[in-house]
Short mmCIF file of C-alpha atoms in Angstrom, two decimals:
data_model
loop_
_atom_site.label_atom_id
_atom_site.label_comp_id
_atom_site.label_asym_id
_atom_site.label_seq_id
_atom_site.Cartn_x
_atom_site.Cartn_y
_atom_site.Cartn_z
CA UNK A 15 49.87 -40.49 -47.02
CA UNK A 16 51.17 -42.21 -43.85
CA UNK A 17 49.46 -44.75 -41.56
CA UNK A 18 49.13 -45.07 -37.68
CA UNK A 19 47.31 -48.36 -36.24
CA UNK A 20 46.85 -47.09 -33.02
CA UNK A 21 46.50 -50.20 -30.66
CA UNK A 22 44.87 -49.91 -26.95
CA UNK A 23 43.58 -52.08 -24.56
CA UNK A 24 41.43 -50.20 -21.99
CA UNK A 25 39.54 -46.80 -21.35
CA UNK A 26 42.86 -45.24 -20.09
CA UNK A 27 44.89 -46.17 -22.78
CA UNK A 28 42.23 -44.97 -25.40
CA UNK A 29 42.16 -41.47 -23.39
CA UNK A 30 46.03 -41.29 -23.70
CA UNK A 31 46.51 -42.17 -26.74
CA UNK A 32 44.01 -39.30 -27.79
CA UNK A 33 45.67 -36.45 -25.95
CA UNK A 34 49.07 -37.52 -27.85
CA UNK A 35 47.25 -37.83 -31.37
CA UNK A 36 45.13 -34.68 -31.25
CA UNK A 37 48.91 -32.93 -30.80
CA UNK A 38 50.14 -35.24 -33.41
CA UNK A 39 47.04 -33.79 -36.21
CA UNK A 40 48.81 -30.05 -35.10
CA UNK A 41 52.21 -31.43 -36.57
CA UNK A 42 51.36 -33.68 -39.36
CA UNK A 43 47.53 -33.69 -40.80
CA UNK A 44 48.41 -35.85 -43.25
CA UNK A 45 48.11 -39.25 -41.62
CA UNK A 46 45.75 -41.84 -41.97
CA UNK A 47 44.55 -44.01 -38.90
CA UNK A 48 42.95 -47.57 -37.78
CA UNK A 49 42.96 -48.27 -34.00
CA UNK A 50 41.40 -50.39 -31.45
CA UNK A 51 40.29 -47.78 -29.37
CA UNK A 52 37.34 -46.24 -27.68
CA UNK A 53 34.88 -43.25 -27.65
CA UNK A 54 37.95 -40.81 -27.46
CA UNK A 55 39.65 -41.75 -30.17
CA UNK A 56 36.15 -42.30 -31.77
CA UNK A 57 35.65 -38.09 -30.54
CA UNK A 58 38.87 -37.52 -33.57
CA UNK A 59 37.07 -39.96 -36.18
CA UNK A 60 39.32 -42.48 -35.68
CA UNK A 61 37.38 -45.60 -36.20
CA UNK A 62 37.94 -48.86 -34.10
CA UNK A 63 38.11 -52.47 -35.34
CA UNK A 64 36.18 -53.73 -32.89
CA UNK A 65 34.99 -52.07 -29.47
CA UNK A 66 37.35 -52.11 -26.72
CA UNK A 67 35.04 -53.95 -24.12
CA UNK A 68 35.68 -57.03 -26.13
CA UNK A 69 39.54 -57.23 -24.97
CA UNK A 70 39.15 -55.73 -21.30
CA UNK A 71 39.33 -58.26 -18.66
CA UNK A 72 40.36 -57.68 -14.74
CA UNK A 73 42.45 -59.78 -12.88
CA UNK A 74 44.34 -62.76 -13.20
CA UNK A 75 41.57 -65.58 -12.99
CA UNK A 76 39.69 -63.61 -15.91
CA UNK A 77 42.37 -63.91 -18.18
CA UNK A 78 43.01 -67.24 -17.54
CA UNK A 79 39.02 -67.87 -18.50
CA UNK A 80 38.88 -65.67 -21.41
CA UNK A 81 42.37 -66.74 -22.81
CA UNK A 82 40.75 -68.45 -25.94
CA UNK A 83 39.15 -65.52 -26.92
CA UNK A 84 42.17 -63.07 -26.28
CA UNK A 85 44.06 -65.18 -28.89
CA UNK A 86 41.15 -65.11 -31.10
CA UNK A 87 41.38 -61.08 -30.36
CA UNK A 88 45.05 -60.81 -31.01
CA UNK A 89 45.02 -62.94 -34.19
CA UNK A 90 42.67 -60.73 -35.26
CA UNK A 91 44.41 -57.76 -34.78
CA UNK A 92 47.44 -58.79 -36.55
CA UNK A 93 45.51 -59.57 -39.34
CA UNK A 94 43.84 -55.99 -39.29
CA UNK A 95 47.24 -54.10 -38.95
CA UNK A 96 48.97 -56.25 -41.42
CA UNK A 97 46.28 -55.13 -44.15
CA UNK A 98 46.21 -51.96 -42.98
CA UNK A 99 49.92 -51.82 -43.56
CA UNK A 100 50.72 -48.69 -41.27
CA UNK A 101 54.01 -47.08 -41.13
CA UNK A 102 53.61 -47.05 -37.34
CA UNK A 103 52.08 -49.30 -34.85
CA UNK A 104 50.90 -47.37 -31.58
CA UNK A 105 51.01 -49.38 -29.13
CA UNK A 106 49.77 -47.94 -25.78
CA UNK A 107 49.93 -49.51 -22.05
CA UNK A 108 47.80 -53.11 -21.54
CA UNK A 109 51.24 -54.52 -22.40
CA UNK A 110 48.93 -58.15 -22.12
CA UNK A 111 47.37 -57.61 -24.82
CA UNK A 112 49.71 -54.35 -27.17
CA UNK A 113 52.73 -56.21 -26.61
CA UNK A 114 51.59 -59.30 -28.11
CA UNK A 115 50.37 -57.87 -30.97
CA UNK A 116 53.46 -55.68 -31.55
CA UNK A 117 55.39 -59.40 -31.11
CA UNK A 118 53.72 -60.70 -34.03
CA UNK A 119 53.28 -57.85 -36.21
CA UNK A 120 57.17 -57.34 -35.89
CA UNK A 121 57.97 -60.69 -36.56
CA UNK A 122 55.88 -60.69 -39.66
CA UNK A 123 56.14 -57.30 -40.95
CA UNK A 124 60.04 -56.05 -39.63
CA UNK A 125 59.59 -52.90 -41.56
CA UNK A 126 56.71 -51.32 -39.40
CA UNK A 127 58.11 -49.15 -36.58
CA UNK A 128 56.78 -49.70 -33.40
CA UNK A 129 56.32 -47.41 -30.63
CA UNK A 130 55.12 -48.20 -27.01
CA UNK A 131 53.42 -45.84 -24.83
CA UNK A 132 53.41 -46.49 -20.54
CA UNK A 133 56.17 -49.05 -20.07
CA UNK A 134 55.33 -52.01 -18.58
CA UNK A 135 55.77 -51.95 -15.00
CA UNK A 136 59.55 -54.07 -14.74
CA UNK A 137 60.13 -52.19 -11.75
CA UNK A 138 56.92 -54.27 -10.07
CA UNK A 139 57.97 -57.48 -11.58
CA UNK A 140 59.82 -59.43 -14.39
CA UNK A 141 62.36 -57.24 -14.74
CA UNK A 142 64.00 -59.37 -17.18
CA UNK A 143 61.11 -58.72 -19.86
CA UNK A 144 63.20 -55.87 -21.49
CA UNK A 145 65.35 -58.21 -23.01
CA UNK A 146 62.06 -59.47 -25.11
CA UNK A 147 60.80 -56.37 -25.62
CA UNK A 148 63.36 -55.02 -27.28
CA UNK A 149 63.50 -57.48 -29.65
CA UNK A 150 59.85 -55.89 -31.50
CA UNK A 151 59.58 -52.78 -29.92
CA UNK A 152 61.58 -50.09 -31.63
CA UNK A 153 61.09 -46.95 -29.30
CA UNK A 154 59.69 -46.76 -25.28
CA UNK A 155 57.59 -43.56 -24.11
CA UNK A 156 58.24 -43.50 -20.74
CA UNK A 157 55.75 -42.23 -18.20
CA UNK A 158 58.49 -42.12 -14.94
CA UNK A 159 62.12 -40.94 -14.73
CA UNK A 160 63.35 -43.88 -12.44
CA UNK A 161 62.01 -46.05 -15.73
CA UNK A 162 65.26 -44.78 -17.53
CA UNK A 163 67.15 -47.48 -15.25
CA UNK A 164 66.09 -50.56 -16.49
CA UNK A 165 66.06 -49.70 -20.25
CA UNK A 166 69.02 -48.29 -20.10
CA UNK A 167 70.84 -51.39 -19.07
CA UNK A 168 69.66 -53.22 -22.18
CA UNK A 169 70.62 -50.43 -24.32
CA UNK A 170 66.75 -49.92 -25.48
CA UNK A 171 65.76 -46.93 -27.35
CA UNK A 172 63.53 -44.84 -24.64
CA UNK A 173 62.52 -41.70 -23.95
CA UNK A 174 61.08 -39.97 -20.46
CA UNK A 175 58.24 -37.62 -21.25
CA UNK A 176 56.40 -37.56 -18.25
CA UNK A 177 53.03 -38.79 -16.74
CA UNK A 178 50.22 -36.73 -19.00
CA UNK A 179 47.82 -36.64 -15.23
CA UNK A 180 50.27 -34.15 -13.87
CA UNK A 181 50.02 -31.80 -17.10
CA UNK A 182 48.72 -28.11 -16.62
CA UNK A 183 45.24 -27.71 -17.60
CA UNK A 184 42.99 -24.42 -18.67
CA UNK A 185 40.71 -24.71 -15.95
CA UNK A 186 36.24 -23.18 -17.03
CA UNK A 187 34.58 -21.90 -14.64
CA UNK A 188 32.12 -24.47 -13.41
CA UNK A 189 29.23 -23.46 -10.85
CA UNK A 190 29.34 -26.55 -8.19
CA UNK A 191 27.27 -24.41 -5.58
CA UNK A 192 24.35 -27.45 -6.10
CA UNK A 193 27.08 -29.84 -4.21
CA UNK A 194 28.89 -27.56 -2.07
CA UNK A 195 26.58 -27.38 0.98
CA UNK A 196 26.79 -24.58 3.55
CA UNK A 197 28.99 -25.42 5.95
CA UNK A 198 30.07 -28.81 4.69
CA UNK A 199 33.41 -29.79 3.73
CA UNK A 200 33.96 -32.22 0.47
CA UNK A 201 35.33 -35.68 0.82
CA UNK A 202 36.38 -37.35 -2.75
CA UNK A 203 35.50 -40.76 -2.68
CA UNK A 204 37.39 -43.16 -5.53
CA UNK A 205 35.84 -46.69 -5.58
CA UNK A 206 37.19 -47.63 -9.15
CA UNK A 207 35.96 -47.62 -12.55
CA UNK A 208 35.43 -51.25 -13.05
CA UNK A 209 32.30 -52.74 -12.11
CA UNK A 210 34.36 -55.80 -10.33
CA UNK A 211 36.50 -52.59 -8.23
CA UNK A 212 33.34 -50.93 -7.46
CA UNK A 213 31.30 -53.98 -6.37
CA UNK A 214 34.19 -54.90 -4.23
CA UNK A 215 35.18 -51.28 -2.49
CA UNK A 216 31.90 -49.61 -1.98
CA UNK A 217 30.30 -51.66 0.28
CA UNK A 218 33.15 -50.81 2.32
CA UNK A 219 33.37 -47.27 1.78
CA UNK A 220 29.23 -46.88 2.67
CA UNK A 221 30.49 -48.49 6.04
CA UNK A 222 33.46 -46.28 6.54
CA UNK A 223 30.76 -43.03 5.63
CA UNK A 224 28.42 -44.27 8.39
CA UNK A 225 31.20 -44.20 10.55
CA UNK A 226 32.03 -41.11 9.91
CA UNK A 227 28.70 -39.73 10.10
CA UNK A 228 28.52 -40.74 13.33
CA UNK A 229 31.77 -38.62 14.71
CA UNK A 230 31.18 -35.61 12.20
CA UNK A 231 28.21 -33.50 11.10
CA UNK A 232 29.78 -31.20 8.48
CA UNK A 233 31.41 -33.52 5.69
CA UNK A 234 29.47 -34.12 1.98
CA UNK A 235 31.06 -37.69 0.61
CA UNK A 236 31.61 -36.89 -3.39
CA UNK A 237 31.27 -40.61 -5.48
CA UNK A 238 33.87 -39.46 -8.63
CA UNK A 239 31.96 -42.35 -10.81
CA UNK A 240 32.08 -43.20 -14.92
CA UNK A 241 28.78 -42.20 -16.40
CA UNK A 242 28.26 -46.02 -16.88
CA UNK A 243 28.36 -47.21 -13.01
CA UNK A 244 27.00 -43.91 -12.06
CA UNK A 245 23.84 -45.69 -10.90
CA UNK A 246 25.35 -48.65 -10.02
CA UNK A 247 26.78 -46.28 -6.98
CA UNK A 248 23.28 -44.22 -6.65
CA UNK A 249 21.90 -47.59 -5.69
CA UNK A 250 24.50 -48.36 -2.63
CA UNK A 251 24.32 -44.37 -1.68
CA UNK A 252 20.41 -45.18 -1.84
CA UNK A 253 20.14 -48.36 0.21
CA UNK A 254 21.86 -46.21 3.36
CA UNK A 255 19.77 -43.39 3.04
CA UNK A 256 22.35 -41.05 3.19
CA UNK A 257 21.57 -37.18 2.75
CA UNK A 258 25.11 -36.08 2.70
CA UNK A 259 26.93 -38.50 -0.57
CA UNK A 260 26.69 -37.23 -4.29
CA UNK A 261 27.98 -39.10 -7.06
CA UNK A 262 29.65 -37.00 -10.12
CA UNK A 263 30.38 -38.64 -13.66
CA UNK A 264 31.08 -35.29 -15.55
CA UNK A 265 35.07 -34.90 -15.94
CA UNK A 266 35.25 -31.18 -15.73
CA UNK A 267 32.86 -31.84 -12.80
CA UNK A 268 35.63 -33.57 -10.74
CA UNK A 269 38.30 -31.95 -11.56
CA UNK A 270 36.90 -28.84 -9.58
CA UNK A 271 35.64 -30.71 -6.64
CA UNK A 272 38.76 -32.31 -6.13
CA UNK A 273 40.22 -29.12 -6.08
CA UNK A 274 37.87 -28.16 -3.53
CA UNK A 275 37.86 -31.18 -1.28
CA UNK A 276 39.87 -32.06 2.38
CA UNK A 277 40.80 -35.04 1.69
CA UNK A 278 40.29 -38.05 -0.86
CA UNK A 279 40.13 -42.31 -0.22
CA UNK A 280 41.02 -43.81 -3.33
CA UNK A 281 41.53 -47.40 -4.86
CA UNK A 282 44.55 -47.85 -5.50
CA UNK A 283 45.81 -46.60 -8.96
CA UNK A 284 47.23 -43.60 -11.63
CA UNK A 285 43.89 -41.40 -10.11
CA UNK A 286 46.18 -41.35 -6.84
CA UNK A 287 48.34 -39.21 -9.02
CA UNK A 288 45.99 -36.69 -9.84
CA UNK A 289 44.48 -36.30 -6.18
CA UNK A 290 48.49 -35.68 -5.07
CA UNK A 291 48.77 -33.11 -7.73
CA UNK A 292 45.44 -31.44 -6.65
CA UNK A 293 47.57 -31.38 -2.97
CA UNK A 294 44.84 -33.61 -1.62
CA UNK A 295 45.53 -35.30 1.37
CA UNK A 296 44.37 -39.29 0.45
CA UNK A 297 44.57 -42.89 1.63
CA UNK A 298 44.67 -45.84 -0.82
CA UNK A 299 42.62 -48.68 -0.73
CA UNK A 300 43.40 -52.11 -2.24
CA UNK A 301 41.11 -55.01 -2.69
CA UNK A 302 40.64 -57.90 -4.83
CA UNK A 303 40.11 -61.39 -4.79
CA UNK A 304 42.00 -64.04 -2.37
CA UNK A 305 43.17 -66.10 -5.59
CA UNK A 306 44.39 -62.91 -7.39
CA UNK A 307 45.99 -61.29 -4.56
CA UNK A 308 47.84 -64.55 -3.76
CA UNK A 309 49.07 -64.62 -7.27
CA UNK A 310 50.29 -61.29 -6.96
CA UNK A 311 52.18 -61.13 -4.13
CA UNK A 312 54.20 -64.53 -5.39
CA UNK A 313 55.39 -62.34 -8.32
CA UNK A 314 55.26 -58.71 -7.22
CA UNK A 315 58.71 -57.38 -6.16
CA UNK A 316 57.40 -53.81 -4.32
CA UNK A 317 57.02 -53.03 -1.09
CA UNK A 318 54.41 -51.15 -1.90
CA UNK A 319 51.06 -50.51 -4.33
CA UNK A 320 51.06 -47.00 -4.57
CA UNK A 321 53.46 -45.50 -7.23
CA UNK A 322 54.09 -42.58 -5.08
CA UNK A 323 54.89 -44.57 -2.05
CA UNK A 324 57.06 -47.15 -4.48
CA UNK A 325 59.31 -44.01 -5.42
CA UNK A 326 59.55 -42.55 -2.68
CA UNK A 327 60.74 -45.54 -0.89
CA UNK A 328 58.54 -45.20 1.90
CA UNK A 329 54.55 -44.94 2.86
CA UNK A 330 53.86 -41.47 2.37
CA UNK A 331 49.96 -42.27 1.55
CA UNK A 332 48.99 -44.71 4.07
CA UNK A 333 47.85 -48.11 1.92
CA UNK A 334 45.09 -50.25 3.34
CA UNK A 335 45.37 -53.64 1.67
CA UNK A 336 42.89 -56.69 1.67
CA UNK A 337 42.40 -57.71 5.06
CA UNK A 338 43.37 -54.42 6.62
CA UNK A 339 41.08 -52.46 3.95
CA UNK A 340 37.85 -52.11 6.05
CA UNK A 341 35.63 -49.33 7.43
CA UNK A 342 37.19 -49.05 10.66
CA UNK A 343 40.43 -48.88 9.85
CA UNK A 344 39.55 -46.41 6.68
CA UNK A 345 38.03 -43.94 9.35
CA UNK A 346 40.61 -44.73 11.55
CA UNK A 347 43.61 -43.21 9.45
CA UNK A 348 40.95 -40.74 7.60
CA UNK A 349 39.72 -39.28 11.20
CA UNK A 350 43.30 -39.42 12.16
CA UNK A 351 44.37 -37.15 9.61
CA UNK A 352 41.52 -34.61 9.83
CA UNK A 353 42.05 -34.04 13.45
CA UNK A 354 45.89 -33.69 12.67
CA UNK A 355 46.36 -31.13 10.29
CA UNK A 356 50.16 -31.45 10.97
CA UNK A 357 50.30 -34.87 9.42
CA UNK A 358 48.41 -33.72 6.28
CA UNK A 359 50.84 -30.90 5.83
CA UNK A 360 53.36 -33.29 6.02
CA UNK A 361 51.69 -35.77 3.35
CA UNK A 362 51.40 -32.87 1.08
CA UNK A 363 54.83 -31.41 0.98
CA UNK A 364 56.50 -34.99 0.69
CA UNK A 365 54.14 -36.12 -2.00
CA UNK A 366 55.20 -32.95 -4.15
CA UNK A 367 58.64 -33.81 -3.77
CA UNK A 368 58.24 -37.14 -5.39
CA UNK A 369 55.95 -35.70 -8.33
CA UNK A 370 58.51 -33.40 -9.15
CA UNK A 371 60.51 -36.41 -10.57
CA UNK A 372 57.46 -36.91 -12.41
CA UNK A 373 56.95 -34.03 -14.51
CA UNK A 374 58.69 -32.87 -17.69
CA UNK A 375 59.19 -29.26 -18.97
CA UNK A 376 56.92 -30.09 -22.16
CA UNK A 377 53.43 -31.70 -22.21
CA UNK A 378 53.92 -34.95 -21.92
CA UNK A 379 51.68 -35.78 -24.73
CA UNK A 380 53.15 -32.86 -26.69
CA UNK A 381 56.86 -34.96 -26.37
CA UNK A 382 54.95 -38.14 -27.46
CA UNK A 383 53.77 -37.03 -30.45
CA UNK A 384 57.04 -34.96 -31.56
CA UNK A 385 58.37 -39.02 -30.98
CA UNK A 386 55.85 -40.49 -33.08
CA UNK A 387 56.40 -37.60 -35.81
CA UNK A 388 60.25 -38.71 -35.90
CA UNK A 389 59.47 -41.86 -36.76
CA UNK A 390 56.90 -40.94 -40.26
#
């Protein structure tokens, strides 16, 4: 029987790396698996050596004070996979932490083919980190077309199957008559999914709402929230007394009432992607601390935080960064927009033009697993 370690580093990653397994099970069911993953891997009975909150850590400056125990982490991850002796190591995205694992367990253990999942972004910065990675990672599963570039200069094995957001989905029906108020138009509100992002952004956005509250009467603010800050946002939605915010943690939930809503303010982030496939009309927010920021503008190469607006060359989705992300200048562009339908036409039609270049023919995950399969 063959062996998969399946190696993640966050909630996304574990979610992704799912989607491309469950396809993989259709192909081949005869393959054994170890990961470090999380509750959707855990959904397919693929048991984790550890849980995956023990290796997540925002930001720079938390990296930097948890690097002890991230070696202690990776160290004992290599020693997992090396018993486990898998045909295949699985590495997807949180290059910080997959990549250094896939460094070791190459150098120790040649024979085991390694395949990465999200490329790190080189286009953002470090460019020159292909070189390296090519070195221990044997195949690339690219997420973005204008990826091909840079891994084609160093002759690295890669492979474009598209961004897995943007797939097709069979759609239930779903009664969200409790949240759809007569007369009141949905606004999707993304604050994050990490406790730090949310702590940092909502205040903000319960500012920008008042705001808004003030100018409009017929608007219900929609909180898409994890089921584990779910109260954490019921608390700030409480402490304003607002009548007119709901917070939704259910998946198949959101996906409808983004389909239903006006508009969307987002943190910046892969969710942007979704809300431009839903042909949303959105801004992007981006906060974080003054130490972190400063660290990433010294190394960051883009004009730009939003992926769409980084391939497009241009700000499509207008991006409200640090200072400038506050709740005037949030309702400022948001009531801007709304009272301009001719600029949200015009977001819309240029941001499907860019996720065109973003899609494949096949499921994304569907392509990913046919790579994996290869490679058994």
């Amino acid at each position: 029987m063959k062996r998969i370690f399946i190696l993640t580093g966050e909630s996304s990653g574990d979610k992704l790396a799912s989607k491309v397994i469950e396809n993989l099970n259709k192909l081949n069911s005869e393959i054994e698996y170890l990961s470090v993953g999380g509750e959707n891997l855990k959904k397919l009975g693929i048991k984790s050596i550890f849980n995956l909150s023990e290796i997540t850590y925002l930001g720079f400056t938390n990296v930097i004070f948890n690097i002890f125990k991230i070696k202690k982490k990776i160290n004992e991850t290599v020693n997992a996979i090396e018993n486990f002796k898998p045909d295949i190591l699985f590495t997807v995205d949180s290059p910080d932490f997959t990549l250094r694992v896939a460094e070791k367990v190459k150098k120790n253990n040649p024979k085991i083919k390694t395949v990465h999942y999200v490329a790190p972004q080189v286009w953002v910065w470090r460019e020159g980190r292909v070189k390296k990675i090519k070195k221990y990672i044997d195949h690339m599963l690219l997420l973005f077309d204008f990826e091909k570039t840079y891994f084609e200069k160093e002759q690295m094995s890669h492979e474009f199957v598209g961004h897995p957001l943007l797939e097709k989905k069979a759609e239930s029906a779903i009664d969200i008559n409790q949240i759809l108020k007569k007369n009141k138009a949905l606004i999707s509100i993304f604050a994050g999914s990490r406790k730090s992002e949310i702590i940092l952004l909502t205040p903000i956005i319960i500012e920008f709402i008042k705001l808004m509250n003030k100018k409009y009467k017929d608007f219900t603010f929609v909180f898409h929230s994890t089921k584990e800050h779910s109260e954490l946002i019921q608390s700030y939605i409480k402490g304003a007394n607002f009548e007119n915010c709901e917070v939704i943690s259910d998946n198949k939930i959101k996906n409808h009432i983004l389909q239903k809503s006006i508009f969307a303010v987002s943190k910046s982030g892969t969710v942007s992607l979704e809300i431009c496939n839903a042909k949303i009309p959105s801004i992007i927010l981006y906060k974080m601390g003054l130490i972190n920021f400063l660290i990433v503008k010294m190394l960051v190469k883009t004009k730009f935080a939003n992926i769409i607006n980084i391939a497009a060359k241009e700000e499509i989705i207008p991006e409200l960064l640090q200072s400038d992300c506050n709740a005037e200048n949030i309702f400022k562009v948001t009531s801007n927009y709304l009272d301009n339908p001719g600029k949200i036409n015009e977001q819309i039609s240029k941001t499907q033009n860019i996720l065109k270049n973003f899609k494949t023919n096949n499921s994304p995950s569907d392509l990913a697993a046919n790579a994996l399969n290869k490679y058994l």
